[in-house]
Amino acid sequence: MQKKKDKIIIGNWKMNPLTIKEAEKSFEDIKKSVSYVRKTTIVICPPLLYLEKLKKISRKINLGAQDAFWGDVGAFTGEVSAEMLYNAGIKYVILGHSERRTLGETNELVNKKIKGSLSAGLTPVLCVGESMRDENHSYFNLVKTQLEECLNGVKKTFASKIIIAYEPIWAISSTLNRHDATSVDSREMAIFIRKVLYDKFGAEASRIRIIYGGSVNEKDALDFLNNGGVDGLLSGRASLNAKKFAEIINIAENNF
Ligand code: PEP
């Protein structure tokens, strides 16, 4: 039987908040509410500019970036490399988020970033997910292609470092006319993702964490964690509210 893993709760702050003062306040508030947490891994991914300051506030809350460039150093105006993030004490990086894919990021580019991040020592959180569901279930193929292309050439020895975030775009809070995904939607996709990972990495696939993201809040977090077939959650909007985010962490800590 597969060993039960402690949960991981990741907050994606996206391009929020507007000032570092607000970021510090929110981070401090979350820190105060999670002092009792022992098992659950907490990660916050704020805008890049805030990382250095927030790093000094808490050791318990891990920090992540929302993107990383694949090269390590050199003439790449505007980019920040995975290596630089690692050297600055950052541990996680979200890659292939749907909002970045909308800006033109391809599976091929995400693949380079995944490899760069792994060799720099970061834990990549690879986001996959369909923009809509169809009767023919072709969204399974889309997610399979995303996984295969984004993980192309990644060595088995790195598999356990990777986190896969299933984020159906139609459920994300910023999507126009969005609607809720259920824990059943999450579970069937998590099983499918695990199968694709097994085909690629063999038994090592059991060590890869699969998490769910898409408008998760303090009311449905328990259902997703209990019935969604996942090892954790990626939260966007709710993570901007210190109280709500701390409640989600609380649920993960106290029920597993
Ligand atoms: C996200 O975009 O990664 C996300 C999970 O957002 P939200 O929780 O706001 O839907």
Short mmCIF file of C-alpha atoms in Angstrom, two decimals, residues 126-223:
data_model
loop_
_atom_site.label_atom_id
_atom_site.label_comp_id
_atom_site.label_asym_id
_atom_site.label_seq_id
_atom_site.Cartn_x
_atom_site.Cartn_y
_atom_site.Cartn_z
CA LEU A 126 4.25 21.78 -12.76
CA CYS A 127 0.74 23.06 -13.55
CA VAL A 128 -1.37 21.11 -16.00
CA GLY A 129 -5.06 21.34 -16.83
CA GLU A 130 -7.60 21.78 -19.56
CA SER A 131 -9.51 24.95 -20.40
CA MET A 132 -12.77 23.03 -20.85
CA ARG A 133 -14.26 19.57 -20.68
CA ASP A 134 -15.86 17.85 -23.65
CA GLU A 135 -18.09 14.80 -24.03
CA ASN A 136 -15.35 12.83 -25.77
CA HIS A 137 -13.07 13.29 -22.77
CA SER A 138 -10.28 14.58 -24.98
CA TYR A 139 -9.13 16.70 -22.05
CA PHE A 140 -7.41 13.58 -20.73
CA ASN A 141 -5.26 13.54 -23.87
CA LEU A 142 -4.45 17.21 -23.45
CA VAL A 143 -3.23 16.68 -19.88
CA LYS A 144 -1.26 13.60 -21.00
CA THR A 145 0.46 15.65 -23.71
CA GLN A 146 1.23 18.44 -21.24
CA LEU A 147 2.82 15.92 -18.86
CA GLU A 148 4.76 14.09 -21.53
CA GLU A 149 6.08 17.20 -23.24
CA CYS A 150 6.84 19.15 -20.06
CA LEU A 151 8.62 16.17 -18.48
CA ASN A 152 10.36 15.01 -21.64
CA GLY A 153 13.91 13.87 -20.85
CA VAL A 154 13.55 14.31 -17.07
CA LYS A 155 15.52 11.54 -15.37
CA LYS A 156 13.84 9.02 -13.07
CA THR A 157 16.20 10.06 -10.26
CA PHE A 158 14.58 13.51 -10.25
CA ALA A 159 10.99 12.23 -10.26
CA SER A 160 10.40 12.44 -6.52
CA LYS A 161 11.34 16.14 -6.55
CA ILE A 162 8.49 17.08 -8.87
CA ILE A 163 5.01 18.21 -7.82
CA ILE A 164 2.18 18.10 -10.34
CA ALA A 165 -0.63 20.60 -9.81
CA TYR A 166 -3.86 19.72 -11.60
CA GLU A 167 -5.54 23.04 -12.27
CA PRO A 168 -8.61 22.86 -14.52
CA ILE A 169 -8.63 26.35 -16.02
CA TRP A 170 -12.46 26.42 -16.02
CA ALA A 171 -12.39 26.27 -12.22
CA ILE A 172 -9.72 28.92 -11.55
CA SER A 173 -11.13 32.02 -9.87
CA SER A 174 -9.87 34.46 -12.52
CA THR A 175 -11.53 32.56 -15.41
CA LEU A 176 -14.55 34.29 -16.90
CA ASN A 177 -17.76 32.24 -16.38
CA ARG A 178 -15.84 29.78 -14.25
CA HIS A 179 -17.59 26.97 -12.42
CA ASP A 180 -16.63 24.75 -9.52
CA ALA A 181 -14.74 21.52 -9.98
CA THR A 182 -15.64 18.71 -7.59
CA SER A 183 -13.44 16.34 -5.65
CA VAL A 184 -14.63 13.63 -8.08
CA ASP A 185 -13.24 15.67 -11.02
CA SER A 186 -9.98 15.99 -9.11
CA ARG A 187 -9.84 12.33 -8.17
CA GLU A 188 -10.38 10.94 -11.67
CA MET A 189 -7.72 13.26 -13.09
CA ALA A 190 -5.29 12.52 -10.24
CA ILE A 191 -5.62 8.78 -10.98
CA PHE A 192 -5.05 9.44 -14.66
CA ILE A 193 -2.01 11.66 -13.98
CA ARG A 194 -0.54 8.98 -11.68
CA LYS A 195 -0.94 6.41 -14.47
CA VAL A 196 0.85 8.66 -17.00
CA LEU A 197 3.64 9.19 -14.46
CA TYR A 198 3.93 5.43 -13.84
CA ASP A 199 4.27 4.83 -17.57
CA LYS A 200 7.11 7.33 -17.61
CA PHE A 201 8.93 6.85 -14.32
CA GLY A 202 7.86 3.37 -13.13
CA ALA A 203 7.59 2.83 -9.37
CA GLU A 204 9.29 6.20 -8.70
CA ALA A 205 6.00 7.80 -9.78
CA SER A 206 4.46 6.91 -6.42
CA ARG A 207 6.78 9.49 -4.82
CA ILE A 208 5.54 12.36 -6.99
CA ARG A 209 3.04 14.59 -5.21
CA ILE A 210 -0.12 15.46 -7.10
CA ILE A 211 -2.05 18.46 -5.83
CA TYR A 212 -5.27 20.23 -6.84
CA GLY A 213 -5.81 23.91 -7.58
CA GLY A 214 -8.83 25.88 -8.77
CA SER A 215 -10.74 28.19 -6.41
CA VAL A 216 -10.01 26.03 -3.37
CA ASN A 217 -11.27 27.65 -0.20
CA GLU A 218 -11.64 26.92 3.49
CA LYS A 219 -15.06 25.33 2.86
CA ASP A 220 -14.09 22.73 0.26
CA ALA A 221 -10.43 22.09 1.18
CA LEU A 222 -11.27 19.08 3.36
CA ASP A 223 -13.36 17.48 0.62
#
